[in-house]
Amino acid sequence: MDWKLEGSAQKTESRVLQEHEITLDDPGEDGVSESFQLLQIDVGCEHWEQETLPTGSAAWCSKNVQRKQRHWEKIVAAKKSKRKQEKERRKANRVENSGIYPQHSKRFLRSLIKERLLEAKHSGPRLCIDLSMTNHMSKKELSRLAGQIRRLYGSNKKADRPFWIYLTGFTTDSPLYEECLRMNDGFSSYLLDRTEEDCFSLFPLETLVYLTPDSDHALENVDLNKVYILGGLVDESIQKKVTFQKAQEHSVKTARLPIQEYMVKCQNGKNYHSEILTINQGSFLYWSPI
């Protein structure tokens, strides 16, 4: 019974569809047919837009992502290429200088630096940085002095004949100590002596030589039995003869760097030449014999 009802329903539906087809094909009903066709087109277009809009939006987003991805890949490729070129350059330098500068591991170089510095501590030469004049220095001047101490230590430890360095008049609660810790990585592990004691009481006075640009005596040679003092002073106002007068007060010998005898003045617009050097510049002259 159910099968018969289903069959009759299918026949009825087919007859209705046929009647609709005849009505659409009737030339007398052109207006209705065209309207229905337009309606079919509009519905189709709307359906097509609903399907394509998300696809187009997704495509636009993917293009944007792809553009950024390509840009990033170019940056990564450029960095890889630069690293490769730098690696090849270092390799070529090693091959070129293999007979001149033997290659050693970092651990070996660190042990060699430590050995040289400790040898200088026991047998000289010795260099003292007098930091007893920092009380009246500004924050900017203290920062510059801390940077000079870092460069002094870096240059000294790389030298074939380094000095053993003393930082005298150096207290752990001073602003300079805080600047050194802030600006200089690993400052607390520097291989040098730090003391609150003044340089004039730490060493015998007859062994001291205060290096000052106001001295009349030019230093020509470095005596391993002497202790050379550099004034740890950054003074933007340029007060003259501060270190010279301090040396005279303690009856200590003075000397100046042989700038006038060995250095050539370069022409400049202001025609100004200063013989006052920073502590890292002044001490660097003695890493090799003059």
mmCIF file with all atom_site columns, C-alpha atoms in Angstrom, residues 10-222:
data_model
loop_
_atom_site.group_PDB
_atom_site.id
_atom_site.type_symbol
_atom_site.label_atom_id
_atom_site.label_alt_id
_atom_site.label_comp_id
_atom_site.label_asym_id
_atom_site.label_entity_id
_atom_site.label_seq_id
_atom_site.pdbx_PDB_ins_code
_atom_site.Cartn_x
_atom_site.Cartn_y
_atom_site.Cartn_z
_atom_site.occupancy
_atom_site.B_iso_or_equiv
_atom_site.pdbx_formal_charge
_atom_site.auth_seq_id
_atom_site.auth_comp_id
_atom_site.auth_asym_id
_atom_site.auth_atom_id
_atom_site.pdbx_PDB_model_num
ATOM 1   C CA . GLN A 1 10  ? 5.850   10.661 -8.021  1.00 0.00 ? 10  GLN A CA 1
ATOM 2   C CA . LYS A 1 11  ? 3.463   10.668 -11.009 1.00 0.00 ? 11  LYS A CA 1
ATOM 3   C CA . THR A 1 12  ? 1.589   13.697 -9.669  1.00 0.00 ? 12  THR A CA 1
ATOM 4   C CA . GLU A 1 13  ? 4.893   15.596 -9.140  1.00 0.00 ? 13  GLU A CA 1
ATOM 5   C CA . SER A 1 14  ? 6.070   14.814 -12.678 1.00 0.00 ? 14  SER A CA 1
ATOM 6   C CA . ARG A 1 15  ? 2.778   16.119 -14.124 1.00 0.00 ? 15  ARG A CA 1
ATOM 7   C CA . VAL A 1 16  ? 3.120   19.381 -12.164 1.00 0.00 ? 16  VAL A CA 1
ATOM 8   C CA . LEU A 1 17  ? 6.668   19.881 -13.448 1.00 0.00 ? 17  LEU A CA 1
ATOM 9   C CA . GLN A 1 18  ? 5.563   19.248 -17.018 1.00 0.00 ? 18  GLN A CA 1
ATOM 10  C CA . GLU A 1 19  ? 2.782   21.839 -16.674 1.00 0.00 ? 19  GLU A CA 1
ATOM 11  C CA . HIS A 1 20  ? 5.326   24.392 -15.381 1.00 0.00 ? 20  HIS A CA 1
ATOM 12  C CA . GLU A 1 21  ? 7.631   23.695 -18.351 1.00 0.00 ? 21  GLU A CA 1
ATOM 13  C CA . ILE A 1 22  ? 4.756   24.210 -20.771 1.00 0.00 ? 22  ILE A CA 1
ATOM 14  C CA . THR A 1 23  ? 3.798   27.465 -19.081 1.00 0.00 ? 23  THR A CA 1
ATOM 15  C CA . LEU A 1 24  ? 7.415   28.775 -19.317 1.00 0.00 ? 24  LEU A CA 1
ATOM 16  C CA . ASP A 1 25  ? 7.686   27.832 -22.976 1.00 0.00 ? 25  ASP A CA 1
ATOM 17  C CA . ASP A 1 26  ? 4.383   29.509 -23.863 1.00 0.00 ? 26  ASP A CA 1
ATOM 18  C CA . PRO A 1 27  ? 5.112   32.561 -26.095 1.00 0.00 ? 27  PRO A CA 1
ATOM 19  C CA . GLY A 1 28  ? 2.157   34.355 -24.582 1.00 0.00 ? 28  GLY A CA 1
ATOM 20  C CA . GLU A 1 29  ? 3.743   34.425 -21.237 1.00 0.00 ? 29  GLU A CA 1
ATOM 21  C CA . ASP A 1 30  ? 7.047   36.053 -22.251 1.00 0.00 ? 30  ASP A CA 1
ATOM 22  C CA . GLY A 1 31  ? 6.985   38.633 -19.461 1.00 0.00 ? 31  GLY A CA 1
ATOM 23  C CA . VAL A 1 32  ? 6.476   36.042 -16.760 1.00 0.00 ? 32  VAL A CA 1
ATOM 24  C CA . SER A 1 33  ? 9.122   33.776 -18.299 1.00 0.00 ? 33  SER A CA 1
ATOM 25  C CA . GLU A 1 34  ? 11.710  36.565 -18.556 1.00 0.00 ? 34  GLU A CA 1
ATOM 26  C CA . SER A 1 35  ? 10.993  37.652 -14.989 1.00 0.00 ? 35  SER A CA 1
ATOM 27  C CA . PHE A 1 36  ? 11.493  34.126 -13.777 1.00 0.00 ? 36  PHE A CA 1
ATOM 28  C CA . GLN A 1 37  ? 14.690  33.776 -15.756 1.00 0.00 ? 37  GLN A CA 1
ATOM 29  C CA . LEU A 1 38  ? 16.013  37.070 -14.328 1.00 0.00 ? 38  LEU A CA 1
ATOM 30  C CA . LEU A 1 39  ? 15.042  35.876 -10.912 1.00 0.00 ? 39  LEU A CA 1
ATOM 31  C CA . GLN A 1 40  ? 16.940  32.658 -11.537 1.00 0.00 ? 40  GLN A CA 1
ATOM 32  C CA . ILE A 1 41  ? 20.003  34.650 -12.662 1.00 0.00 ? 41  ILE A CA 1
ATOM 33  C CA . ASP A 1 42  ? 19.870  36.946 -9.613  1.00 0.00 ? 42  ASP A CA 1
ATOM 34  C CA . VAL A 1 43  ? 19.573  33.998 -7.297  1.00 0.00 ? 43  VAL A CA 1
ATOM 35  C CA . GLY A 1 44  ? 22.462  32.301 -9.044  1.00 0.00 ? 44  GLY A CA 1
ATOM 36  C CA . CYS A 1 45  ? 24.602  35.402 -8.868  1.00 0.00 ? 45  CYS A CA 1
ATOM 37  C CA . GLU A 1 46  ? 23.839  35.861 -5.209  1.00 0.00 ? 46  GLU A CA 1
ATOM 38  C CA . HIS A 1 47  ? 24.674  32.239 -4.570  1.00 0.00 ? 47  HIS A CA 1
ATOM 39  C CA . TRP A 1 48  ? 27.927  32.597 -6.568  1.00 0.00 ? 48  TRP A CA 1
ATOM 40  C CA . GLU A 1 49  ? 28.932  35.755 -4.655  1.00 0.00 ? 49  GLU A CA 1
ATOM 41  C CA . GLN A 1 50  ? 28.273  34.059 -1.343  1.00 0.00 ? 50  GLN A CA 1
ATOM 42  C CA . GLU A 1 51  ? 30.585  31.281 -2.385  1.00 0.00 ? 51  GLU A CA 1
ATOM 43  C CA . THR A 1 52  ? 33.335  33.406 -3.963  1.00 0.00 ? 52  THR A CA 1
ATOM 44  C CA . LEU A 1 53  ? 33.587  36.298 -1.460  1.00 0.00 ? 53  LEU A CA 1
ATOM 45  C CA . PRO A 1 54  ? 35.068  34.250 1.346   1.00 0.00 ? 54  PRO A CA 1
ATOM 46  C CA . THR A 1 55  ? 37.365  32.563 -1.123  1.00 0.00 ? 55  THR A CA 1
ATOM 47  C CA . GLY A 1 56  ? 38.533  35.938 -2.493  1.00 0.00 ? 56  GLY A CA 1
ATOM 48  C CA . SER A 1 57  ? 39.033  37.350 0.997   1.00 0.00 ? 57  SER A CA 1
ATOM 49  C CA . ALA A 1 58  ? 41.010  34.297 1.985   1.00 0.00 ? 58  ALA A CA 1
ATOM 50  C CA . ALA A 1 59  ? 43.068  34.586 -1.190  1.00 0.00 ? 59  ALA A CA 1
ATOM 51  C CA . TRP A 1 60  ? 43.801  38.269 -0.443  1.00 0.00 ? 60  TRP A CA 1
ATOM 52  C CA . CYS A 1 61  ? 44.866  37.397 3.094   1.00 0.00 ? 61  CYS A CA 1
ATOM 53  C CA . SER A 1 62  ? 47.048  34.560 1.899   1.00 0.00 ? 62  SER A CA 1
ATOM 54  C CA . LYS A 1 63  ? 48.745  36.866 -0.603  1.00 0.00 ? 63  LYS A CA 1
ATOM 55  C CA . ASN A 1 64  ? 49.522  39.331 2.173   1.00 0.00 ? 64  ASN A CA 1
ATOM 56  C CA . VAL A 1 65  ? 50.910  36.564 4.346   1.00 0.00 ? 65  VAL A CA 1
ATOM 57  C CA . GLN A 1 66  ? 52.885  35.180 1.439   1.00 0.00 ? 66  GLN A CA 1
ATOM 58  C CA . ARG A 1 67  ? 54.374  38.625 0.715   1.00 0.00 ? 67  ARG A CA 1
ATOM 59  C CA . LYS A 1 68  ? 55.517  38.960 4.341   1.00 0.00 ? 68  LYS A CA 1
ATOM 60  C CA . GLN A 1 69  ? 56.825  35.425 4.287   1.00 0.00 ? 69  GLN A CA 1
ATOM 61  C CA . ARG A 1 70  ? 58.871  36.117 1.145   1.00 0.00 ? 70  ARG A CA 1
ATOM 62  C CA . HIS A 1 71  ? 60.229  39.304 2.704   1.00 0.00 ? 71  HIS A CA 1
ATOM 63  C CA . TRP A 1 72  ? 61.261  37.442 5.829   1.00 0.00 ? 72  TRP A CA 1
ATOM 64  C CA . GLU A 1 73  ? 62.866  34.661 3.788   1.00 0.00 ? 73  GLU A CA 1
ATOM 65  C CA . LYS A 1 74  ? 64.933  37.264 1.932   1.00 0.00 ? 74  LYS A CA 1
ATOM 66  C CA . ILE A 1 75  ? 66.158  38.708 5.240   1.00 0.00 ? 75  ILE A CA 1
ATOM 67  C CA . VAL A 1 76  ? 67.073  35.264 6.570   1.00 0.00 ? 76  VAL A CA 1
ATOM 68  C CA . ALA A 1 77  ? 68.839  34.374 3.326   1.00 0.00 ? 77  ALA A CA 1
ATOM 69  C CA . ALA A 1 78  ? 70.809  37.635 3.415   1.00 0.00 ? 78  ALA A CA 1
ATOM 70  C CA . LYS A 1 79  ? 71.908  36.976 7.008   1.00 0.00 ? 79  LYS A CA 1
ATOM 71  C CA . LYS A 1 80  ? 72.956  33.434 6.132   1.00 0.00 ? 80  LYS A CA 1
ATOM 72  C CA . SER A 1 81  ? 74.910  34.702 3.161   1.00 0.00 ? 81  SER A CA 1
ATOM 73  C CA . LYS A 1 82  ? 76.607  37.365 5.276   1.00 0.00 ? 82  LYS A CA 1
ATOM 74  C CA . ARG A 1 83  ? 77.552  34.820 7.952   1.00 0.00 ? 83  ARG A CA 1
ATOM 75  C CA . LYS A 1 84  ? 78.905  32.492 5.292   1.00 0.00 ? 84  LYS A CA 1
ATOM 76  C CA . GLN A 1 85  ? 81.020  35.268 3.759   1.00 0.00 ? 85  GLN A CA 1
ATOM 77  C CA . GLU A 1 86  ? 82.332  36.282 7.186   1.00 0.00 ? 86  GLU A CA 1
ATOM 78  C CA . LYS A 1 87  ? 83.188  32.676 7.959   1.00 0.00 ? 87  LYS A CA 1
ATOM 79  C CA . GLU A 1 88  ? 85.053  32.317 4.667   1.00 0.00 ? 88  GLU A CA 1
ATOM 80  C CA . ARG A 1 89  ? 86.892  35.600 5.300   1.00 0.00 ? 89  ARG A CA 1
ATOM 81  C CA . ARG A 1 90  ? 88.040  34.450 8.746   1.00 0.00 ? 90  ARG A CA 1
ATOM 82  C CA . LYS A 1 91  ? 89.076  31.115 7.315   1.00 0.00 ? 91  LYS A CA 1
ATOM 83  C CA . ALA A 1 92  ? 91.116  32.836 4.604   1.00 0.00 ? 92  ALA A CA 1
ATOM 84  C CA . ASN A 1 93  ? 92.779  35.049 7.235   1.00 0.00 ? 93  ASN A CA 1
ATOM 85  C CA . ARG A 1 94  ? 93.654  32.018 9.333   1.00 0.00 ? 94  ARG A CA 1
ATOM 86  C CA . VAL A 1 95  ? 95.237  30.325 6.342   1.00 0.00 ? 95  VAL A CA 1
ATOM 87  C CA . GLU A 1 96  ? 97.110  33.487 5.369   1.00 0.00 ? 96  GLU A CA 1
ATOM 88  C CA . ASN A 1 97  ? 98.399  34.195 8.873   1.00 0.00 ? 97  ASN A CA 1
ATOM 89  C CA . SER A 1 98  ? 98.896  30.611 9.986   1.00 0.00 ? 98  SER A CA 1
ATOM 90  C CA . GLY A 1 99  ? 102.671 31.004 9.824   1.00 0.00 ? 99  GLY A CA 1
ATOM 91  C CA . ILE A 1 100 ? 102.676 34.371 11.607  1.00 0.00 ? 100 ILE A CA 1
ATOM 92  C CA . TYR A 1 101 ? 100.007 34.110 14.297  1.00 0.00 ? 101 TYR A CA 1
ATOM 93  C CA . PRO A 1 102 ? 99.545  30.557 15.605  1.00 0.00 ? 102 PRO A CA 1
ATOM 94  C CA . GLN A 1 103 ? 95.927  29.722 16.385  1.00 0.00 ? 103 GLN A CA 1
ATOM 95  C CA . HIS A 1 104 ? 95.009  28.816 19.956  1.00 0.00 ? 104 HIS A CA 1
ATOM 96  C CA . SER A 1 105 ? 91.824  27.960 21.751  1.00 0.00 ? 105 SER A CA 1
ATOM 97  C CA . LYS A 1 106 ? 90.032  30.534 23.890  1.00 0.00 ? 106 LYS A CA 1
ATOM 98  C CA . ARG A 1 107 ? 90.831  28.541 27.014  1.00 0.00 ? 107 ARG A CA 1
ATOM 99  C CA . PHE A 1 108 ? 94.536  28.604 26.189  1.00 0.00 ? 108 PHE A CA 1
ATOM 100 C CA . LEU A 1 109 ? 94.456  32.370 25.497  1.00 0.00 ? 109 LEU A CA 1
ATOM 101 C CA . ARG A 1 110 ? 92.674  33.041 28.796  1.00 0.00 ? 110 ARG A CA 1
ATOM 102 C CA . SER A 1 111 ? 95.270  31.028 30.705  1.00 0.00 ? 111 SER A CA 1
ATOM 103 C CA . LEU A 1 112 ? 98.064  32.828 28.836  1.00 0.00 ? 112 LEU A CA 1
ATOM 104 C CA . ILE A 1 113 ? 96.602  36.246 29.720  1.00 0.00 ? 113 ILE A CA 1
ATOM 105 C CA . LYS A 1 114 ? 96.267  35.238 33.354  1.00 0.00 ? 114 LYS A CA 1
ATOM 106 C CA . GLU A 1 115 ? 99.840  33.959 33.431  1.00 0.00 ? 115 GLU A CA 1
ATOM 107 C CA . ARG A 1 116 ? 101.225 37.203 31.967  1.00 0.00 ? 116 ARG A CA 1
ATOM 108 C CA . LEU A 1 117 ? 99.252  39.391 34.356  1.00 0.00 ? 117 LEU A CA 1
ATOM 109 C CA . LEU A 1 118 ? 100.325 37.405 37.415  1.00 0.00 ? 118 LEU A CA 1
ATOM 110 C CA . GLU A 1 119 ? 103.923 37.554 36.224  1.00 0.00 ? 119 GLU A CA 1
ATOM 111 C CA . ALA A 1 120 ? 103.621 41.348 35.992  1.00 0.00 ? 120 ALA A CA 1
ATOM 112 C CA . LYS A 1 121 ? 102.208 41.407 39.530  1.00 0.00 ? 121 LYS A CA 1
ATOM 113 C CA . HIS A 1 122 ? 105.302 39.736 40.948  1.00 0.00 ? 122 HIS A CA 1
ATOM 114 C CA . SER A 1 123 ? 108.015 41.172 38.725  1.00 0.00 ? 123 SER A CA 1
ATOM 115 C CA . GLY A 1 124 ? 106.558 44.381 37.291  1.00 0.00 ? 124 GLY A CA 1
ATOM 116 C CA . PRO A 1 125 ? 105.935 46.712 35.627  1.00 0.00 ? 125 PRO A CA 1
ATOM 117 C CA . ARG A 1 126 ? 103.225 48.199 37.858  1.00 0.00 ? 126 ARG A CA 1
ATOM 118 C CA . LEU A 1 127 ? 100.675 50.892 37.090  1.00 0.00 ? 127 LEU A CA 1
ATOM 119 C CA . CYS A 1 128 ? 98.602  52.687 39.707  1.00 0.00 ? 128 CYS A CA 1
ATOM 120 C CA . ILE A 1 129 ? 95.391  54.606 38.963  1.00 0.00 ? 129 ILE A CA 1
ATOM 121 C CA . ASP A 1 130 ? 94.896  57.274 41.597  1.00 0.00 ? 130 ASP A CA 1
ATOM 122 C CA . LEU A 1 131 ? 91.131  57.471 42.184  1.00 0.00 ? 131 LEU A CA 1
ATOM 123 C CA . SER A 1 132 ? 91.260  59.720 45.241  1.00 0.00 ? 132 SER A CA 1
ATOM 124 C CA . MET A 1 133 ? 90.076  62.753 43.241  1.00 0.00 ? 133 MET A CA 1
ATOM 125 C CA . THR A 1 134 ? 86.650  61.492 42.209  1.00 0.00 ? 134 THR A CA 1
ATOM 126 C CA . ASN A 1 135 ? 84.665  63.133 45.022  1.00 0.00 ? 135 ASN A CA 1
ATOM 127 C CA . HIS A 1 136 ? 84.102  66.351 43.064  1.00 0.00 ? 136 HIS A CA 1
ATOM 128 C CA . MET A 1 137 ? 83.371  64.707 39.700  1.00 0.00 ? 137 MET A CA 1
ATOM 129 C CA . SER A 1 138 ? 79.938  64.778 38.081  1.00 0.00 ? 138 SER A CA 1
ATOM 130 C CA . LYS A 1 139 ? 77.919  61.683 37.136  1.00 0.00 ? 139 LYS A CA 1
ATOM 131 C CA . LYS A 1 140 ? 78.898  62.161 33.491  1.00 0.00 ? 140 LYS A CA 1
ATOM 132 C CA . GLU A 1 141 ? 82.592  62.427 34.350  1.00 0.00 ? 141 GLU A CA 1
ATOM 133 C CA . LEU A 1 142 ? 82.381  59.303 36.540  1.00 0.00 ? 142 LEU A CA 1
ATOM 134 C CA . SER A 1 143 ? 80.778  57.381 33.672  1.00 0.00 ? 143 SER A CA 1
ATOM 135 C CA . ARG A 1 144 ? 83.566  58.453 31.323  1.00 0.00 ? 144 ARG A CA 1
ATOM 136 C CA . LEU A 1 145 ? 86.185  57.422 33.890  1.00 0.00 ? 145 LEU A CA 1
ATOM 137 C CA . ALA A 1 146 ? 84.540  53.997 34.300  1.00 0.00 ? 146 ALA A CA 1
ATOM 138 C CA . GLY A 1 147 ? 84.685  53.539 30.516  1.00 0.00 ? 147 GLY A CA 1
ATOM 139 C CA . GLN A 1 148 ? 88.369  54.503 30.475  1.00 0.00 ? 148 GLN A CA 1
ATOM 140 C CA . ILE A 1 149 ? 89.120  51.920 33.170  1.00 0.00 ? 149 ILE A CA 1
ATOM 141 C CA . ARG A 1 150 ? 87.415  49.251 31.047  1.00 0.00 ? 150 ARG A CA 1
ATOM 142 C CA . ARG A 1 151 ? 89.425  50.165 27.943  1.00 0.00 ? 151 ARG A CA 1
ATOM 143 C CA . LEU A 1 152 ? 92.630  50.357 29.961  1.00 0.00 ? 152 LEU A CA 1
ATOM 144 C CA . TYR A 1 153 ? 92.099  46.865 31.331  1.00 0.00 ? 153 TYR A CA 1
ATOM 145 C CA . GLY A 1 154 ? 91.169  45.470 27.900  1.00 0.00 ? 154 GLY A CA 1
ATOM 146 C CA . SER A 1 155 ? 94.258  46.929 26.211  1.00 0.00 ? 155 SER A CA 1
ATOM 147 C CA . ASN A 1 156 ? 96.560  45.904 29.051  1.00 0.00 ? 156 ASN A CA 1
ATOM 148 C CA . LYS A 1 157 ? 95.545  42.247 29.195  1.00 0.00 ? 157 LYS A CA 1
ATOM 149 C CA . LYS A 1 158 ? 96.127  41.853 25.431  1.00 0.00 ? 158 LYS A CA 1
ATOM 150 C CA . ALA A 1 159 ? 99.659  43.251 25.614  1.00 0.00 ? 159 ALA A CA 1
ATOM 151 C CA . ASP A 1 160 ? 102.706 41.001 25.349  1.00 0.00 ? 160 ASP A CA 1
ATOM 152 C CA . ARG A 1 161 ? 104.236 42.846 28.318  1.00 0.00 ? 161 ARG A CA 1
ATOM 153 C CA . PRO A 1 162 ? 101.311 43.979 30.472  1.00 0.00 ? 162 PRO A CA 1
ATOM 154 C CA . PHE A 1 163 ? 101.355 46.072 33.628  1.00 0.00 ? 163 PHE A CA 1
ATOM 155 C CA . TRP A 1 164 ? 99.878  44.948 36.899  1.00 0.00 ? 164 TRP A CA 1
ATOM 156 C CA . ILE A 1 165 ? 97.185  47.524 37.665  1.00 0.00 ? 165 ILE A CA 1
ATOM 157 C CA . TYR A 1 166 ? 96.234  48.976 41.032  1.00 0.00 ? 166 TYR A CA 1
ATOM 158 C CA . LEU A 1 167 ? 93.054  50.964 41.624  1.00 0.00 ? 167 LEU A CA 1
ATOM 159 C CA . THR A 1 168 ? 93.874  53.002 44.738  1.00 0.00 ? 168 THR A CA 1
ATOM 160 C CA . GLY A 1 169 ? 91.564  55.212 46.751  1.00 0.00 ? 169 GLY A CA 1
ATOM 161 C CA . PHE A 1 170 ? 88.744  53.029 45.425  1.00 0.00 ? 170 PHE A CA 1
ATOM 162 C CA . THR A 1 171 ? 85.899  52.337 47.839  1.00 0.00 ? 171 THR A CA 1
ATOM 163 C CA . THR A 1 172 ? 83.092  49.875 47.216  1.00 0.00 ? 172 THR A CA 1
ATOM 164 C CA . ASP A 1 173 ? 80.463  52.364 48.405  1.00 0.00 ? 173 ASP A CA 1
ATOM 165 C CA . SER A 1 174 ? 81.541  55.098 45.993  1.00 0.00 ? 174 SER A CA 1
ATOM 166 C CA . PRO A 1 175 ? 79.527  56.255 42.945  1.00 0.00 ? 175 PRO A CA 1
ATOM 167 C CA . LEU A 1 176 ? 82.494  55.312 40.726  1.00 0.00 ? 176 LEU A CA 1
ATOM 168 C CA . TYR A 1 177 ? 82.348  51.703 41.923  1.00 0.00 ? 177 TYR A CA 1
ATOM 169 C CA . GLU A 1 178 ? 78.644  51.568 41.068  1.00 0.00 ? 178 GLU A CA 1
ATOM 170 C CA . GLU A 1 179 ? 79.357  53.009 37.599  1.00 0.00 ? 179 GLU A CA 1
ATOM 171 C CA . CYS A 1 180 ? 82.091  50.445 37.008  1.00 0.00 ? 180 CYS A CA 1
ATOM 172 C CA . LEU A 1 181 ? 79.732  47.606 37.908  1.00 0.00 ? 181 LEU A CA 1
ATOM 173 C CA . ARG A 1 182 ? 76.980  49.076 35.726  1.00 0.00 ? 182 ARG A CA 1
ATOM 174 C CA . MET A 1 183 ? 79.077  49.803 32.648  1.00 0.00 ? 183 MET A CA 1
ATOM 175 C CA . ASN A 1 184 ? 81.736  47.087 32.727  1.00 0.00 ? 184 ASN A CA 1
ATOM 176 C CA . ASP A 1 185 ? 80.638  43.468 32.422  1.00 0.00 ? 185 ASP A CA 1
ATOM 177 C CA . GLY A 1 186 ? 82.675  41.203 34.685  1.00 0.00 ? 186 GLY A CA 1
ATOM 178 C CA . PHE A 1 187 ? 84.306  44.108 36.508  1.00 0.00 ? 187 PHE A CA 1
ATOM 179 C CA . SER A 1 188 ? 84.332  42.225 39.805  1.00 0.00 ? 188 SER A CA 1
ATOM 180 C CA . SER A 1 189 ? 86.471  39.484 38.197  1.00 0.00 ? 189 SER A CA 1
ATOM 181 C CA . TYR A 1 190 ? 89.101  41.810 36.686  1.00 0.00 ? 190 TYR A CA 1
ATOM 182 C CA . LEU A 1 191 ? 92.638  40.639 37.410  1.00 0.00 ? 191 LEU A CA 1
ATOM 183 C CA . LEU A 1 192 ? 93.873  43.731 39.252  1.00 0.00 ? 192 LEU A CA 1
ATOM 184 C CA . ASP A 1 193 ? 94.156  45.083 42.787  1.00 0.00 ? 193 ASP A CA 1
ATOM 185 C CA . ARG A 1 194 ? 91.486  47.319 44.307  1.00 0.00 ? 194 ARG A CA 1
ATOM 186 C CA . THR A 1 195 ? 92.170  49.100 47.548  1.00 0.00 ? 195 THR A CA 1
ATOM 187 C CA . GLU A 1 196 ? 90.807  51.971 49.599  1.00 0.00 ? 196 GLU A CA 1
ATOM 188 C CA . GLU A 1 197 ? 94.352  52.862 50.579  1.00 0.00 ? 197 GLU A CA 1
ATOM 189 C CA . ASP A 1 198 ? 96.025  55.884 49.004  1.00 0.00 ? 198 ASP A CA 1
ATOM 190 C CA . CYS A 1 199 ? 98.826  55.236 46.526  1.00 0.00 ? 199 CYS A CA 1
ATOM 191 C CA . PHE A 1 200 ? 101.267 57.345 48.570  1.00 0.00 ? 200 PHE A CA 1
ATOM 192 C CA . SER A 1 201 ? 100.842 55.117 51.615  1.00 0.00 ? 201 SER A CA 1
ATOM 193 C CA . LEU A 1 202 ? 100.610 51.841 49.709  1.00 0.00 ? 202 LEU A CA 1
ATOM 194 C CA . PHE A 1 203 ? 104.088 52.043 48.132  1.00 0.00 ? 203 PHE A CA 1
ATOM 195 C CA . PRO A 1 204 ? 107.438 53.504 49.228  1.00 0.00 ? 204 PRO A CA 1
ATOM 196 C CA . LEU A 1 205 ? 107.633 57.111 48.016  1.00 0.00 ? 205 LEU A CA 1
ATOM 197 C CA . GLU A 1 206 ? 111.021 56.565 46.351  1.00 0.00 ? 206 GLU A CA 1
ATOM 198 C CA . THR A 1 207 ? 109.491 53.975 44.017  1.00 0.00 ? 207 THR A CA 1
ATOM 199 C CA . LEU A 1 208 ? 106.699 56.246 42.777  1.00 0.00 ? 208 LEU A CA 1
ATOM 200 C CA . VAL A 1 209 ? 106.657 58.236 39.542  1.00 0.00 ? 209 VAL A CA 1
ATOM 201 C CA . TYR A 1 210 ? 103.572 60.388 38.980  1.00 0.00 ? 210 TYR A CA 1
ATOM 202 C CA . LEU A 1 211 ? 102.808 60.830 35.273  1.00 0.00 ? 211 LEU A CA 1
ATOM 203 C CA . THR A 1 212 ? 101.566 64.360 34.673  1.00 0.00 ? 212 THR A CA 1
ATOM 204 C CA . PRO A 1 213 ? 101.647 66.603 31.566  1.00 0.00 ? 213 PRO A CA 1
ATOM 205 C CA . ASP A 1 214 ? 103.011 69.479 33.693  1.00 0.00 ? 214 ASP A CA 1
ATOM 206 C CA . SER A 1 215 ? 106.312 67.749 34.488  1.00 0.00 ? 215 SER A CA 1
ATOM 207 C CA . ASP A 1 216 ? 109.589 68.939 32.944  1.00 0.00 ? 216 ASP A CA 1
ATOM 208 C CA . HIS A 1 217 ? 111.015 65.424 32.753  1.00 0.00 ? 217 HIS A CA 1
ATOM 209 C CA . ALA A 1 218 ? 110.113 63.285 29.718  1.00 0.00 ? 218 ALA A CA 1
ATOM 210 C CA . LEU A 1 219 ? 109.811 59.577 30.411  1.00 0.00 ? 219 LEU A CA 1
ATOM 211 C CA . GLU A 1 220 ? 112.041 57.640 28.014  1.00 0.00 ? 220 GLU A CA 1
ATOM 212 C CA . ASN A 1 221 ? 112.159 54.186 29.597  1.00 0.00 ? 221 ASN A CA 1
ATOM 213 C CA . VAL A 1 222 ? 110.054 52.076 31.935  1.00 0.00 ? 222 VAL A CA 1
#
